[in-house]
Tab-separated table of N, CA and C in Angstrom:
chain	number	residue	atom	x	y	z
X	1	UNK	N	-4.841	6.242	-3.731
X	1	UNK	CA	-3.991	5.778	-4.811
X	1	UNK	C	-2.649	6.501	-4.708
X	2	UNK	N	-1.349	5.802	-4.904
X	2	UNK	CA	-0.142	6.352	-4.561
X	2	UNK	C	-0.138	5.992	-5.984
X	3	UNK	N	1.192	6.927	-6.558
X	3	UNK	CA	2.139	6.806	-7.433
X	3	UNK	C	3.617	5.434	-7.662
X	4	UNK	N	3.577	4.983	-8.563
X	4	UNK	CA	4.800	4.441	-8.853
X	4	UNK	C	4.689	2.815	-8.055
X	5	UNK	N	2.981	2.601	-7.286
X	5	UNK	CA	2.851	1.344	-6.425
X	5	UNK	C	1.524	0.732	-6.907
X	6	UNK	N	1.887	-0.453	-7.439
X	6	UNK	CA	1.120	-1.614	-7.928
X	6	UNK	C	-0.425	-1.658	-7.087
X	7	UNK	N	-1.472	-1.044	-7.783
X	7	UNK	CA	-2.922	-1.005	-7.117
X	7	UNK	C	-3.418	-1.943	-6.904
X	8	UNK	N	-2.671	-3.429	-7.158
X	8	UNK	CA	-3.203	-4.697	-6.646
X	8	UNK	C	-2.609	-4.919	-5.171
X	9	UNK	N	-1.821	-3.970	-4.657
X	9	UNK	CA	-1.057	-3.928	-3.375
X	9	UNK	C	-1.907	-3.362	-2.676
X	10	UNK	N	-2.716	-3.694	-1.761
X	10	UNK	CA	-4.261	-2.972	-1.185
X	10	UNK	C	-3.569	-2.769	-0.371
X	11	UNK	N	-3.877	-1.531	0.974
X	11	UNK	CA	-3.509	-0.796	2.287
X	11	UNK	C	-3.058	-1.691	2.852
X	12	UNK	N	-3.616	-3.030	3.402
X	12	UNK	CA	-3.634	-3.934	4.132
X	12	UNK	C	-2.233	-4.837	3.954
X	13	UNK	N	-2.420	-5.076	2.468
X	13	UNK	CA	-0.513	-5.980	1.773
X	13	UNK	C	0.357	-4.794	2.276
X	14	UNK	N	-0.214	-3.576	1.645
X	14	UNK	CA	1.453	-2.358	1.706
X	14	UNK	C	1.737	-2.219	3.395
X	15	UNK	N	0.693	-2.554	4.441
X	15	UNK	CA	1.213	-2.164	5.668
X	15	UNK	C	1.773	-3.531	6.371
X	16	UNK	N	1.326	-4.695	5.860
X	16	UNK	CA	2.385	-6.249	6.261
X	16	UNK	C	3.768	-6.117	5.601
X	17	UNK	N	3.704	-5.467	3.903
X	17	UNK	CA	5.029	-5.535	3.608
X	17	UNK	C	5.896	-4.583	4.247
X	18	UNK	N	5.359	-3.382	4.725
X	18	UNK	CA	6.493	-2.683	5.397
X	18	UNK	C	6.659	-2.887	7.171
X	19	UNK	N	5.718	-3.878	7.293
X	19	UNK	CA	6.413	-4.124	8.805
X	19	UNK	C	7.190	-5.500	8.759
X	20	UNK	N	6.925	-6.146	7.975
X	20	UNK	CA	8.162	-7.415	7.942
X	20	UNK	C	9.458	-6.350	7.838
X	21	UNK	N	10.159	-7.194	8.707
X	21	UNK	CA	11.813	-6.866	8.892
X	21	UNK	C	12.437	-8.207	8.288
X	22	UNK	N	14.114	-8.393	8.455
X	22	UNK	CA	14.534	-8.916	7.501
X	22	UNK	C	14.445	-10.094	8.139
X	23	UNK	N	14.643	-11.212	6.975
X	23	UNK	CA	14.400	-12.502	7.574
X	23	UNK	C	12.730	-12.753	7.343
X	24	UNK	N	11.931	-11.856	7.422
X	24	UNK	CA	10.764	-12.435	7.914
X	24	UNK	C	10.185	-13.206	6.244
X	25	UNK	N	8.790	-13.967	6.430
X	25	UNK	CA	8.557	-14.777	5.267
X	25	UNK	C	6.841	-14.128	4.968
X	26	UNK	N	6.680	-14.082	3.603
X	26	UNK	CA	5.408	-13.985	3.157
X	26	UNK	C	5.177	-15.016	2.544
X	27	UNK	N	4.059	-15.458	2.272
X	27	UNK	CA	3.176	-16.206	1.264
X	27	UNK	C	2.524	-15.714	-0.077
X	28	UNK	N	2.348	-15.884	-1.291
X	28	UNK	CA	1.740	-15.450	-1.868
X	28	UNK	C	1.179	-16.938	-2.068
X	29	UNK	N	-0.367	-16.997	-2.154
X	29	UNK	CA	-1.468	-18.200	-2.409
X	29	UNK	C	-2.256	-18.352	-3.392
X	30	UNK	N	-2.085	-19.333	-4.145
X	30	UNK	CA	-3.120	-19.735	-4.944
X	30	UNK	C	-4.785	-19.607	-4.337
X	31	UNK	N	-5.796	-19.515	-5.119
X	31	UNK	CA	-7.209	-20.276	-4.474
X	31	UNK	C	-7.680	-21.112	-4.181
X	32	UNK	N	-6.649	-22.136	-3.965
X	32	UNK	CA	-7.123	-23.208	-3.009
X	32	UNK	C	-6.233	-23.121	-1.738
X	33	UNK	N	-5.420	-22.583	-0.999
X	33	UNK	CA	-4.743	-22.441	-0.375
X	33	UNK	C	-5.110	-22.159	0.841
X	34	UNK	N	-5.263	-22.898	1.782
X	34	UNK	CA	-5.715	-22.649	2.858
X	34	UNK	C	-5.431	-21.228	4.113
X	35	UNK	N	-5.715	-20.364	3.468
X	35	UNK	CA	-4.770	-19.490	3.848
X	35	UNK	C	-5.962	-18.937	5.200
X	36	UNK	N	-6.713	-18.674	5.443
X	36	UNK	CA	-7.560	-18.220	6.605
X	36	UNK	C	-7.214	-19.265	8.024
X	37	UNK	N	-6.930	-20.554	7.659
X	37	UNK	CA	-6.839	-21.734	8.658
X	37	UNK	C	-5.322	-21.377	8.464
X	38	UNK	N	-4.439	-21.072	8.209
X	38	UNK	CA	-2.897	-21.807	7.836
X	38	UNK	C	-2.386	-20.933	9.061
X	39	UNK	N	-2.671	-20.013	9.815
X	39	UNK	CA	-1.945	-18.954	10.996
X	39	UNK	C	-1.564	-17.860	11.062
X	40	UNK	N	-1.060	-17.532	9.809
X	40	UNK	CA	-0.783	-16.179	9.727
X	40	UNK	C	-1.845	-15.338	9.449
X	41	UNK	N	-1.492	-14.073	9.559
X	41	UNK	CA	-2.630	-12.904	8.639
X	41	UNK	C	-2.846	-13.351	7.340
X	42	UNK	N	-4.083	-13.437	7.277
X	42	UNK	CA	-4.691	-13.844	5.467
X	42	UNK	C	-4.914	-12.236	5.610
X	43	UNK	N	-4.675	-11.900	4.074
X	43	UNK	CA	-4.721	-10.718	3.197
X	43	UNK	C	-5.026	-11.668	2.066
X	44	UNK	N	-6.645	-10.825	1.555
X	44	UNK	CA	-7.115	-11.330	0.399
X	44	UNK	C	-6.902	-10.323	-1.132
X	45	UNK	N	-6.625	-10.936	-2.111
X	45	UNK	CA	-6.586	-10.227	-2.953
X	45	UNK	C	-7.191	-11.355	-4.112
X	46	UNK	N	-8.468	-11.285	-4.343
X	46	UNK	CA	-8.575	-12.449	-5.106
X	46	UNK	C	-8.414	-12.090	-6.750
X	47	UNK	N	-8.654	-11.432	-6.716
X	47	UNK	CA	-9.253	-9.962	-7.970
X	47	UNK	C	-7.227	-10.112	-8.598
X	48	UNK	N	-6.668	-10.757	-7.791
X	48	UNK	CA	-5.383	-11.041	-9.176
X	48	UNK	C	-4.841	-12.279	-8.772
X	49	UNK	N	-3.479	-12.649	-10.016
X	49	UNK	CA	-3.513	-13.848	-9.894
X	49	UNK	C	-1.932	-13.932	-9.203
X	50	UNK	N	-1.413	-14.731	-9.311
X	50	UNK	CA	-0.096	-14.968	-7.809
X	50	UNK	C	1.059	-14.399	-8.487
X	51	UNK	N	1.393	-14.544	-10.075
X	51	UNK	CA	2.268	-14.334	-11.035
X	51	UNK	C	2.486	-12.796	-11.173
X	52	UNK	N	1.071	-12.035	-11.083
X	52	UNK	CA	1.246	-10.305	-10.993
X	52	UNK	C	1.700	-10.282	-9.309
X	53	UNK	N	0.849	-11.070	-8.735
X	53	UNK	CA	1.210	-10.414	-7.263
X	53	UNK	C	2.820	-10.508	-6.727
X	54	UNK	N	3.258	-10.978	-7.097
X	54	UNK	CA	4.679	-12.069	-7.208
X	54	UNK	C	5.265	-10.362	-8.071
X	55	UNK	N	5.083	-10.049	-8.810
X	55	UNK	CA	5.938	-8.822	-9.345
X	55	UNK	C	5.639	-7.634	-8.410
X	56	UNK	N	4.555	-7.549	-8.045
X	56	UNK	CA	4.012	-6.245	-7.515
X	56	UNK	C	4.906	-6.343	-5.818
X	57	UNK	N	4.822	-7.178	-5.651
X	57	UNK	CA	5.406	-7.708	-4.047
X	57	UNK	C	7.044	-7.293	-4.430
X	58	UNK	N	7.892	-8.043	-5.350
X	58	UNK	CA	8.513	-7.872	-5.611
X	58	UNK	C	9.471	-6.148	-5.950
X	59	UNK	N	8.613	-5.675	-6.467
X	59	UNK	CA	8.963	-4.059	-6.684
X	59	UNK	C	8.664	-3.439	-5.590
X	60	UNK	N	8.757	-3.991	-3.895
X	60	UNK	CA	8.721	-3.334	-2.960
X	60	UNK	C	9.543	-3.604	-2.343
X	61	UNK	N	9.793	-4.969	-2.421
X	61	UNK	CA	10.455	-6.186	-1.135
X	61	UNK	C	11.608	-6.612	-1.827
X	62	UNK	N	12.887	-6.336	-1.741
X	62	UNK	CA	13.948	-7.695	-1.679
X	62	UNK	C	13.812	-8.808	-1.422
X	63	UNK	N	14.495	-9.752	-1.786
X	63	UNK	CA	14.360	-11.091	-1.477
X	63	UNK	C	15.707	-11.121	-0.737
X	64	UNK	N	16.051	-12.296	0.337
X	64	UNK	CA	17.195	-12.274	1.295
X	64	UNK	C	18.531	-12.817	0.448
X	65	UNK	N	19.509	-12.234	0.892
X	65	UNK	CA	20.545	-12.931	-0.042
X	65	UNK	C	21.502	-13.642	0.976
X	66	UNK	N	21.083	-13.646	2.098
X	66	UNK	CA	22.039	-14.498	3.264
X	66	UNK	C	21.643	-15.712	3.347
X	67	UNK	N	20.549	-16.329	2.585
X	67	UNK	CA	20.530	-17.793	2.827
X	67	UNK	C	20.038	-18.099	1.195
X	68	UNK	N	20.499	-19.719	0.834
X	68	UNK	CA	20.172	-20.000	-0.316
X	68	UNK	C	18.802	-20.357	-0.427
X	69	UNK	N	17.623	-19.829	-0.179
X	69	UNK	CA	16.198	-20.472	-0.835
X	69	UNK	C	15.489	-19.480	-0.343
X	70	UNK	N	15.860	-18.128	-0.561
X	70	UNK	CA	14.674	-16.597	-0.575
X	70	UNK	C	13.272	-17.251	-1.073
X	71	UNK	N	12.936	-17.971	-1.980
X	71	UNK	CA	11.702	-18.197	-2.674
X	71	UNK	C	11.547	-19.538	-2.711
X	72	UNK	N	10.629	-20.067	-1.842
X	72	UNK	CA	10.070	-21.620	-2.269
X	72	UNK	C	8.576	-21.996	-2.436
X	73	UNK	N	8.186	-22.800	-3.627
X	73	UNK	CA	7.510	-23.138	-3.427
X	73	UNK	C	7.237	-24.715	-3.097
X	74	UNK	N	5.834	-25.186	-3.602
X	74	UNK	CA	5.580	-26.451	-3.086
X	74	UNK	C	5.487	-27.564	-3.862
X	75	UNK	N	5.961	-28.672	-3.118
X	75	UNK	CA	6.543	-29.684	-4.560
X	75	UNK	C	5.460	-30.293	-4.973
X	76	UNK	N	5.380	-30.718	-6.298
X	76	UNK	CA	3.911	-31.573	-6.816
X	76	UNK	C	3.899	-33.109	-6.330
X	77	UNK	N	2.608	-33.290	-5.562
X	77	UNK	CA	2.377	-34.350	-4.764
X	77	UNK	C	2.416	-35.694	-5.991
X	78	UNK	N	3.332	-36.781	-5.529
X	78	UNK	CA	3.336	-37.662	-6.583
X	78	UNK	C	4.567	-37.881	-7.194
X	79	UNK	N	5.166	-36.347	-7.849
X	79	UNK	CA	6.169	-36.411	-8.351
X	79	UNK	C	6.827	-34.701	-8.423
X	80	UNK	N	7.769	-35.062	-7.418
X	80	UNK	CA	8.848	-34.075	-6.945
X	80	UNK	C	9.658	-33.339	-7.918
X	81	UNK	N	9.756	-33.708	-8.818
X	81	UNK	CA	10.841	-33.232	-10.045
X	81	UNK	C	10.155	-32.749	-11.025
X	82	UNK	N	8.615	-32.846	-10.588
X	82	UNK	CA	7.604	-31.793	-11.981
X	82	UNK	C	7.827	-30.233	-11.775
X	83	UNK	N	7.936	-29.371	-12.402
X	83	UNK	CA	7.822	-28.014	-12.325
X	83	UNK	C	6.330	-27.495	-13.272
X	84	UNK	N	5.590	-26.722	-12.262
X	84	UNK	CA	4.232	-26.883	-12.836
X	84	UNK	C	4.285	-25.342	-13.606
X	85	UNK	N	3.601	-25.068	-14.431
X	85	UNK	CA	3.389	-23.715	-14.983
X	85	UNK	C	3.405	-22.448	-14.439
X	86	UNK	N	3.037	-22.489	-13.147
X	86	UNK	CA	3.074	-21.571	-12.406
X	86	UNK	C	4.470	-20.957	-11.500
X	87	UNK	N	4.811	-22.258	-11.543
X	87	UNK	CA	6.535	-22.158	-11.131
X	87	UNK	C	6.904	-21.475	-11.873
X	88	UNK	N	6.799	-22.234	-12.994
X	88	UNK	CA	7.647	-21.817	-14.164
X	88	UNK	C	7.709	-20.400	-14.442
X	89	UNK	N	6.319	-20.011	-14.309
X	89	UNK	CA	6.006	-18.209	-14.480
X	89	UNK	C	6.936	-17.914	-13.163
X	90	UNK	N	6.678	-18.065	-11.963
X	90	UNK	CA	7.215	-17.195	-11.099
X	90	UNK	C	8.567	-16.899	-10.956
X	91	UNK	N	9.659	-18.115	-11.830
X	91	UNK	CA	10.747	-17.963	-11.997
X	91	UNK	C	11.184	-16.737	-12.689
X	92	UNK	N	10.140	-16.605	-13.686
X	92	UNK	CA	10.373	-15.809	-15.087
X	92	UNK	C	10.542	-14.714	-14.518
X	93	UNK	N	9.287	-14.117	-13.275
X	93	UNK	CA	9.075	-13.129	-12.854
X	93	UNK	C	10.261	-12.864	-11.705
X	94	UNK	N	10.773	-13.581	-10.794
X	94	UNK	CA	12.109	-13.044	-10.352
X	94	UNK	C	12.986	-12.790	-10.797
X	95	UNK	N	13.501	-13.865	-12.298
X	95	UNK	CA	14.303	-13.429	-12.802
X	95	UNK	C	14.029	-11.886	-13.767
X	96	UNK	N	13.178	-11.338	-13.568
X	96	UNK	CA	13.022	-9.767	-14.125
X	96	UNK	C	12.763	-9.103	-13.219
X	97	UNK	N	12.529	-9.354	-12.139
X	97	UNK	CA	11.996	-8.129	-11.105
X	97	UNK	C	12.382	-7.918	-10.114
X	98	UNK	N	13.229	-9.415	-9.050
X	98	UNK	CA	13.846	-9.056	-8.256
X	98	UNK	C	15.320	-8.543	-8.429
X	99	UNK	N	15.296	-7.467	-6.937
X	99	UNK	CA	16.416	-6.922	-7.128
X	99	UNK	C	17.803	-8.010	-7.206
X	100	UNK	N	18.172	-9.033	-6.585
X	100	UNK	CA	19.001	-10.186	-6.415
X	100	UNK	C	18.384	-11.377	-7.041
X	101	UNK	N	17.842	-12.035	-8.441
X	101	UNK	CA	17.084	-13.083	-8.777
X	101	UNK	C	17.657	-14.295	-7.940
X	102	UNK	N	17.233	-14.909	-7.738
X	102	UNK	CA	17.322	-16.131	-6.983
X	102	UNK	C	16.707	-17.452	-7.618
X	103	UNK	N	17.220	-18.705	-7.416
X	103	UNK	CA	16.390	-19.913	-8.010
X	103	UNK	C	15.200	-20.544	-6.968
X	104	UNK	N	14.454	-20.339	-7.291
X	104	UNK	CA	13.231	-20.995	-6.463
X	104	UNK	C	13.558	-22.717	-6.147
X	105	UNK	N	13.343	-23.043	-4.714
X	105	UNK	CA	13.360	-24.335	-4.409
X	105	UNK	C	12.280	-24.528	-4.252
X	106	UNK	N	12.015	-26.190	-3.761
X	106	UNK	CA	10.420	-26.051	-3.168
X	106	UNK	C	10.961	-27.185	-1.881
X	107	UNK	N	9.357	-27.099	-1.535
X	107	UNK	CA	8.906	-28.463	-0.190
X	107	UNK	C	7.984	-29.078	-0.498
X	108	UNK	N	8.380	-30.299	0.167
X	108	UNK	CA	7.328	-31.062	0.092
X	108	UNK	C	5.870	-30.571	0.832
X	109	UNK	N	4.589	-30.746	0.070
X	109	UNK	CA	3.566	-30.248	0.115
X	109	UNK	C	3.243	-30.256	1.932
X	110	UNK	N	3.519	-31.030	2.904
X	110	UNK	CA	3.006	-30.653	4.100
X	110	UNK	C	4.318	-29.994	5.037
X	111	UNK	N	5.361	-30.017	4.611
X	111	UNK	CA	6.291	-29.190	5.157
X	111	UNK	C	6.286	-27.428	4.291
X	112	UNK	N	5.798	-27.280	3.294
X	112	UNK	CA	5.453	-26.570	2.789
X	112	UNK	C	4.052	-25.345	3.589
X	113	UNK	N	2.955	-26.688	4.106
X	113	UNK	CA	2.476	-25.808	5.361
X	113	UNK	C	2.575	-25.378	6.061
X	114	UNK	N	3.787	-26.389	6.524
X	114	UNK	CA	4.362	-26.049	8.079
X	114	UNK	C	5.236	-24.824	7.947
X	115	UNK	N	5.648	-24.396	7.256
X	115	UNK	CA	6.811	-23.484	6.766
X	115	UNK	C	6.137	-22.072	6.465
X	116	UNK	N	4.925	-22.269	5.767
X	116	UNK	CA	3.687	-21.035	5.297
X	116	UNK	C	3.034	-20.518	7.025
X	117	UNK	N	2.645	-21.463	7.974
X	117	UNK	CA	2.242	-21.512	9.189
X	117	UNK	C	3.141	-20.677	9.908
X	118	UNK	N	4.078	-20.431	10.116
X	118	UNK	CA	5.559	-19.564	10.303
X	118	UNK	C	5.612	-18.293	10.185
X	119	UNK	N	4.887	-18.070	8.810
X	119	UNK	CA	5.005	-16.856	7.747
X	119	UNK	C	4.332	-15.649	8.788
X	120	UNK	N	4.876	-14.790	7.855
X	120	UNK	CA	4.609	-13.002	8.656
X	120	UNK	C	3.355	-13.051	8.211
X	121	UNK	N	2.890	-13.591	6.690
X	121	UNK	CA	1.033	-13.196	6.404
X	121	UNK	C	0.953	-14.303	5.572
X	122	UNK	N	-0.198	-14.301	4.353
X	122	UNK	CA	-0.105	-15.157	3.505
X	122	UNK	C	-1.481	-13.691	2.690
X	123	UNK	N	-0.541	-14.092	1.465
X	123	UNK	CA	-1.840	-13.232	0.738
X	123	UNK	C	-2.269	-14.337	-0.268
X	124	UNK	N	-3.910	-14.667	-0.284
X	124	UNK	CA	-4.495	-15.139	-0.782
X	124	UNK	C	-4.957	-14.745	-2.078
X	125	UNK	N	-4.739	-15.358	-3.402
X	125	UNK	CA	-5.102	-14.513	-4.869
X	125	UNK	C	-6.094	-15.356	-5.349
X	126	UNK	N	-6.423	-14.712	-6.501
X	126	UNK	CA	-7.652	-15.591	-7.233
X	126	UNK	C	-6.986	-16.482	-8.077
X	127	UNK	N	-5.642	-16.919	-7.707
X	127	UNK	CA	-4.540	-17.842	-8.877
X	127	UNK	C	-5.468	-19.150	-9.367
X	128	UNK	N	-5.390	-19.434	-10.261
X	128	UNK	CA	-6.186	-20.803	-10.731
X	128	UNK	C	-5.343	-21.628	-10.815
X	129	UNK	N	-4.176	-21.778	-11.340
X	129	UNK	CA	-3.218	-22.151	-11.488
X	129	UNK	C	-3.380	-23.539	-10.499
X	130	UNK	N	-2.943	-24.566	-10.247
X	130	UNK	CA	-2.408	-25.764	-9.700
X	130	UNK	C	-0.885	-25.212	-8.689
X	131	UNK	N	-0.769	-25.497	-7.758
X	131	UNK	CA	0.749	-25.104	-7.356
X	131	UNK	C	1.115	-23.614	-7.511
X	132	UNK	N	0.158	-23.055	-7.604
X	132	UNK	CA	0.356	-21.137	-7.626
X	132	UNK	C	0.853	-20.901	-6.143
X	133	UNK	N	1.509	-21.160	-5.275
X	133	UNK	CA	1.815	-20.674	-4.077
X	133	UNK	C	3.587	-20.693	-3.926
X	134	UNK	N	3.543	-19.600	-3.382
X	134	UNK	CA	5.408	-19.239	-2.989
X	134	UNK	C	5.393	-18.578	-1.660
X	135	UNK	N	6.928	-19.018	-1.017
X	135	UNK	CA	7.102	-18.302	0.145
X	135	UNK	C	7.871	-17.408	-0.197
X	136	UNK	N	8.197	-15.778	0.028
X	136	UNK	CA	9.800	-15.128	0.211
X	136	UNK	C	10.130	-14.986	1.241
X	137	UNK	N	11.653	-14.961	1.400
X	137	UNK	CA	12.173	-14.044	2.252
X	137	UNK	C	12.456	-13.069	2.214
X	138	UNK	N	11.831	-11.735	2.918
X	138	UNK	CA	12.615	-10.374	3.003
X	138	UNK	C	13.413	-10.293	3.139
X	139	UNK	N	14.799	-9.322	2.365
X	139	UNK	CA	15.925	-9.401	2.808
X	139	UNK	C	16.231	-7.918	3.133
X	140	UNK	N	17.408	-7.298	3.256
X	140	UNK	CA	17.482	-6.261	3.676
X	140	UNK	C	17.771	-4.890	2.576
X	141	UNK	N	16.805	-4.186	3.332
X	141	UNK	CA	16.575	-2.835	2.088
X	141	UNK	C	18.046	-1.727	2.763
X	142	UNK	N	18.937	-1.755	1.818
X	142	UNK	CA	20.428	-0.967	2.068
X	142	UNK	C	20.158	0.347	2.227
């Protein structure tokens, strides 16, 4: 147990978040999220939900400020212009926690894979949520 670092951040998250360099992309995943099949390192954390992990990630990691869409998630199949609850939370939560808040975009749900498939890891949560999944970008720690 360290001081001053979110205990939902297991050995395994704290040693992916400090080897991503800048540019690189994480996942944070809902529980349905295919995250063992999707390519990257799955890191499981089911035991929380994407909205804490999303802060806890956050109070380590910058988000990138050299391109416009540090944070995306995935668009609701059907209808593109819904913002689902979980969005909605994760907005809340950048706008309080990251160091640079940023507006979350999204993708469409299979470019959204293709884009997670890419990623440095994907951490898998116990999110219940519908649409609980986001990508960041690391940006650079000054």
């Amino acid at each position: 147990m360290l001081r001053n670092i979110d205990p939902i951040l297991s050995p395994d998250i704290l040693y992916a978040l400090a080897s991503m360099g800048h540019g690189d992309e994480i996942v944070i995943a809902d529980a349905n999220f295919p995250a063992d099949s999707s390519g990257p390192q799955s890191l499981h954390a089911e035991g929380s939900n994407a909205s804490d992990m999303l802060r806890a990630v956050l109070s380590l990691m910058p988000l990138d400020t050299f391109v416009p869409d540090p944070a995306i998630t995935m668009q609701v199949v059907g209808d593109p212009d819904a913002i689902p609850d979980a969005v909605k939370d994760f907005q809340k939560v950048i706008d309080d926690a990251a160091d640079a808040p940023a507006q979350i975009t999204n993708l469409e749900r299979f470019a959204f894979y293709d884009r997670a498939a890419t990623g440095f890891a994907v951490i898998q949560t116990g999110e219940r949520r519908l649409y609980g999944n986001i990508i960041l970008k690391k940006g650079v720690i000054a």
